[in-house]
mmCIF file of C-alpha atoms in Angstrom:
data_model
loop_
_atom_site.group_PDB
_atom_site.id
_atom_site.type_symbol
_atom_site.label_atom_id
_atom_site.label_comp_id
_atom_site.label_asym_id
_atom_site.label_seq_id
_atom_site.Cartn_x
_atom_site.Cartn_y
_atom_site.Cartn_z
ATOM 1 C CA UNK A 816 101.365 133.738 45.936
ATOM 2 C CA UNK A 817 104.184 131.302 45.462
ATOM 3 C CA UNK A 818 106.170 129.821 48.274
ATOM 4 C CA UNK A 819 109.402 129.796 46.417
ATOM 5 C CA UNK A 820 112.782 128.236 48.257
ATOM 6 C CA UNK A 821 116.278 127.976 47.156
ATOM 7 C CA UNK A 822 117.763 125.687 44.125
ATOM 8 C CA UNK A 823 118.607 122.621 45.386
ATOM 9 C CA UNK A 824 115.986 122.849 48.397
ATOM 10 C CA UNK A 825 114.065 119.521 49.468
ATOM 11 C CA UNK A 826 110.827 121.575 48.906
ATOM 12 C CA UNK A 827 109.622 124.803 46.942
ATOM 13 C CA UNK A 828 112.999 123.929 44.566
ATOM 14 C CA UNK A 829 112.458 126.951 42.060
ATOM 15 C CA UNK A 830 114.431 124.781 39.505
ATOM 16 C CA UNK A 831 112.268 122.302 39.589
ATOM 17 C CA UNK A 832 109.031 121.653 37.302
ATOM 18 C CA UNK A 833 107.031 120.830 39.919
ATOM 19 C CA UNK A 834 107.199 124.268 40.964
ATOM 20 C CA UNK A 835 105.928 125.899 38.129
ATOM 21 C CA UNK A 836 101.985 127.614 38.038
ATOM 22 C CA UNK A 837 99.793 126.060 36.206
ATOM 23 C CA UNK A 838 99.213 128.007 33.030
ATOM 24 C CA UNK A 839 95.982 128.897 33.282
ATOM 25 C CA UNK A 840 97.042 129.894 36.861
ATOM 26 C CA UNK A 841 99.389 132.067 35.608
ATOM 27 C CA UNK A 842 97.467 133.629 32.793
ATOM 28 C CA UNK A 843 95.030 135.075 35.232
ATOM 29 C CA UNK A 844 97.802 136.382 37.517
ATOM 30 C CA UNK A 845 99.650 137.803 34.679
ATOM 31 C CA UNK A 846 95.974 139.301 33.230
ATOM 32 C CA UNK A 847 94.984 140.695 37.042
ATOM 33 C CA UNK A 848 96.572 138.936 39.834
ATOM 34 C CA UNK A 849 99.183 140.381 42.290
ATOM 35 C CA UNK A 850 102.248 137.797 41.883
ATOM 36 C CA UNK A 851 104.023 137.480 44.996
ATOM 37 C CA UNK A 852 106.491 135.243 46.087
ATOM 38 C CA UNK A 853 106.937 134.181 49.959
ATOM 39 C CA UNK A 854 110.098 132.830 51.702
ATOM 40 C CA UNK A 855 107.653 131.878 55.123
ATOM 41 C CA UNK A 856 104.786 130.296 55.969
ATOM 42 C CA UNK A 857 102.398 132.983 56.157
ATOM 43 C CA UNK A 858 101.239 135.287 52.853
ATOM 44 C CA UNK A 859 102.012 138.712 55.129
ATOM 45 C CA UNK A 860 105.469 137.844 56.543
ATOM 46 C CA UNK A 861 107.988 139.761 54.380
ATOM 47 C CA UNK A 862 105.652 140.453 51.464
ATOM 48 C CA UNK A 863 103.936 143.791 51.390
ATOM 49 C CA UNK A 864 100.706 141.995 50.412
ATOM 50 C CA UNK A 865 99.003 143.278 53.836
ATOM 51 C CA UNK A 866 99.747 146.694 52.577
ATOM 52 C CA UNK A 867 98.439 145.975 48.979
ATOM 53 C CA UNK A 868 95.752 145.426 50.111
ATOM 54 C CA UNK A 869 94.725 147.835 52.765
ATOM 55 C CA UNK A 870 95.843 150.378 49.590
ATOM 56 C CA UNK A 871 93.167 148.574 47.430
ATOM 57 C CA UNK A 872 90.593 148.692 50.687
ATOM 58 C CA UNK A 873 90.235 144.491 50.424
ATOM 59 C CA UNK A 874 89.573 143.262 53.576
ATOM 60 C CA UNK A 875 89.156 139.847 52.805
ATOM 61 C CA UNK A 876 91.291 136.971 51.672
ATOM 62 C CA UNK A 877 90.813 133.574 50.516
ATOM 63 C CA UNK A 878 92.988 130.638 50.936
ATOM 64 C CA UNK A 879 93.776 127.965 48.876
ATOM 65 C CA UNK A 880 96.645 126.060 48.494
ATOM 66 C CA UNK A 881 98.968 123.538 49.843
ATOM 67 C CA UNK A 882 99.669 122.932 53.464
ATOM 68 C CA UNK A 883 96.729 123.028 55.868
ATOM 69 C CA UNK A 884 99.193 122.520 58.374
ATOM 70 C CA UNK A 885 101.819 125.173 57.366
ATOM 71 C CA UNK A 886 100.916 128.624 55.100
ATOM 72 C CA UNK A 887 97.217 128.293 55.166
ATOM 73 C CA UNK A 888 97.084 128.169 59.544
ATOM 74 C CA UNK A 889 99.691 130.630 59.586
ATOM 75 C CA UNK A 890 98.339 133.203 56.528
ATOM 76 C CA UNK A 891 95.077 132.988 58.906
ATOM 77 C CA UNK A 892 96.364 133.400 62.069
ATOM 78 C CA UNK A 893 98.724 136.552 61.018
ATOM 79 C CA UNK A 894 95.775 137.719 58.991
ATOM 80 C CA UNK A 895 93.316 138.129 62.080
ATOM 81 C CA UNK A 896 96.150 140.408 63.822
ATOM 82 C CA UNK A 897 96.447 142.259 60.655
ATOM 83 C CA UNK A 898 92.567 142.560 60.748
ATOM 84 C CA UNK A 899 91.506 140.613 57.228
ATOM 85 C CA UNK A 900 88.794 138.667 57.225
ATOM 86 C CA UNK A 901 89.955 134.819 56.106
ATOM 87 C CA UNK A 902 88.364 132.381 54.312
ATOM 88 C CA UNK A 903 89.615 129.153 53.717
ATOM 89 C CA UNK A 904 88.301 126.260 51.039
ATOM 90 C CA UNK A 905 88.413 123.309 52.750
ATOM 91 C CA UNK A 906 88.678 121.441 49.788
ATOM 92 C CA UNK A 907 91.159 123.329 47.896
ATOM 93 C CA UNK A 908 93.923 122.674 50.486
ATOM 94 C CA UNK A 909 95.195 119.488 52.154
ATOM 95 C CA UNK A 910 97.782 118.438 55.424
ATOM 96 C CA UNK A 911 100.494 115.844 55.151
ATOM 97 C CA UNK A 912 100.816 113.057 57.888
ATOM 98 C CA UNK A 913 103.305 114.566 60.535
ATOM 99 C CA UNK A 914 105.487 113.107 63.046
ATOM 100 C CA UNK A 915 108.017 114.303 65.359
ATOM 101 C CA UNK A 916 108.644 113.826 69.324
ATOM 102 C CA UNK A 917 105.713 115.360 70.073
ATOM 103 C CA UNK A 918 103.400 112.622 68.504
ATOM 104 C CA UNK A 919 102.177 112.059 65.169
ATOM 105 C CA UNK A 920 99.068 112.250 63.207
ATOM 106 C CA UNK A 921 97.517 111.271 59.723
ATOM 107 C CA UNK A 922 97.290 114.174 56.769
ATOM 108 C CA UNK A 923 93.540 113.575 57.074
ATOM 109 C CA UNK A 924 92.920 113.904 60.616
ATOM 110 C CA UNK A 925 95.207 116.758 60.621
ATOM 111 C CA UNK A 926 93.279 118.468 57.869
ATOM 112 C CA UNK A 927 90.012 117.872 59.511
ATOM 113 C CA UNK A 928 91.080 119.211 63.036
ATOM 114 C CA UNK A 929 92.713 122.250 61.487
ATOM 115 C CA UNK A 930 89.638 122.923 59.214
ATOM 116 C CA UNK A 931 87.676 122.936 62.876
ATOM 117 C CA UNK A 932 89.905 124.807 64.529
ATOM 118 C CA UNK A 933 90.324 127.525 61.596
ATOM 119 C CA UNK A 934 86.208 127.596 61.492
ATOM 120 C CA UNK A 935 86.312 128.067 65.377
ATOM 121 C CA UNK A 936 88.350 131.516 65.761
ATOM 122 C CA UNK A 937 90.378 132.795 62.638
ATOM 123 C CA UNK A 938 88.847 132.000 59.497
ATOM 124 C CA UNK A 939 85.751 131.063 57.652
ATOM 125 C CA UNK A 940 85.984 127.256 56.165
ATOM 126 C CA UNK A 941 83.576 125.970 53.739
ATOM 127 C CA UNK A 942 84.317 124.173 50.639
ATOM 128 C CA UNK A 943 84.582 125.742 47.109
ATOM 129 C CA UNK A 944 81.416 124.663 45.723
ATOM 130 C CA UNK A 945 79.638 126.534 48.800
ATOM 131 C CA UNK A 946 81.932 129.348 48.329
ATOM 132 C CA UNK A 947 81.343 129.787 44.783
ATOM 133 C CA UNK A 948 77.616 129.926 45.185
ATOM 134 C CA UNK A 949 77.940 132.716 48.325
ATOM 135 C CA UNK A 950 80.211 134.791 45.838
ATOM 136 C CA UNK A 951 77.368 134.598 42.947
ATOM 137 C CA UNK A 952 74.814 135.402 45.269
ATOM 138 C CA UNK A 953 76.437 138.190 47.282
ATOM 139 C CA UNK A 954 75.759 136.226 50.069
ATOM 140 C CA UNK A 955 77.593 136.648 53.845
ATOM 141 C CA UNK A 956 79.731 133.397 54.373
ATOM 142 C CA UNK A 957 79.020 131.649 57.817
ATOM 143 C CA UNK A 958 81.515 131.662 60.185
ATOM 144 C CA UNK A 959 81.777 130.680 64.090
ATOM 145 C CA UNK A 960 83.340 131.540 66.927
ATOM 146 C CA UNK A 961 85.206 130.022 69.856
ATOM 147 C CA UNK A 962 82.439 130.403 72.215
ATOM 148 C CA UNK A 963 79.607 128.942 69.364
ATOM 149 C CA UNK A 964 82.510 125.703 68.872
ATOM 150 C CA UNK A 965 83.277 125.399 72.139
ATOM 151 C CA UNK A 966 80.028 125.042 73.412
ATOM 152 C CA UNK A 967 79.074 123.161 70.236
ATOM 153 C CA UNK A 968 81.867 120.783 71.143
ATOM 154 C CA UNK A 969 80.632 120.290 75.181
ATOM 155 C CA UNK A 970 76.912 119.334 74.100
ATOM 156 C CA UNK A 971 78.400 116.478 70.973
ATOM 157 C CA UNK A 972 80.617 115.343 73.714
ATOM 158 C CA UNK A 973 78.479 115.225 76.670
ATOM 159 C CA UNK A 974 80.696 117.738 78.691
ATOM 160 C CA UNK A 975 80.389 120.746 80.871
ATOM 161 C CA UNK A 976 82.301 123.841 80.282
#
């Protein structure tokens, strides 16, 4: 999956070399990969890839990629309604410092408080080394809740839900 813009774009500029896949990248999609390309923030929106893979019986995607912030919160959040199971590697995706009216905040901090919040409700987050020893295995991933983080949350900061 490819979030692909228009020429001339500030971002996702399909004339640009930045925006090409890797080549091994694109071996493996070309070899057994479903190539998409998206126009939003989330994988689903305007794709068919929901209905790929409900045809192919996957219920279970993981993300990768570039923005934490952006397609990766948004790809989870759509995929819950749509009733995949997400995972996300931590370390295989990054945020970029933000700021607007509303405030502002540091790509790290971001990152960290999205990984949390992912972990908490719509995804599983873990990084790839983790993940790549599950998969070998055939091991469940762990994953939280809400009520596990929130409660995890009120005893680290000394607070009563």
């Amino acid at each position: 999956m490819q979030h692909t813009g228009i020429p001339d774009a500030p971002a996702f500029d399909p004339t640009r070399p930045g925006h090409r896949v890797h080549e091994r990248v694109e071996a493996l999609r070309l070899a057994s990969w479903k190539g998409l390309e998206k126009r939003h923030a989330s994988i689903y929106a305007g794709t068919g890839l929901a209905d790929w893979l409900q045809d192919r019986a996957i219920d279970t995607v993981t993300l990768v990629g570039y923005q934490s912030n952006n397609c990766i919160l948004a790809s989870a959040v759509e995929g819950e309604a749509l009733g995949f199971a997400t995972e996300v590697l931590s370390d295989a995706t990054g945020a970029i410092h933000v700021a607007n009216d509303a405030g502002s905040i540091d790509a790290r901090t971001l990152h960290e408080a999205l990984m949390t919040l992912l972990h908490s409700n719509w995804a599983t987050v873990l990084d790839s080394d983790i993940w790549l020893q599950a998969v070998s295995d055939g091991k469940r991933l762990p994953h939280s809740n809400l009520v596990a983080s929130a409660h995890r949350g009120a005893e680290l900061f000394d607070c009563v839900l």
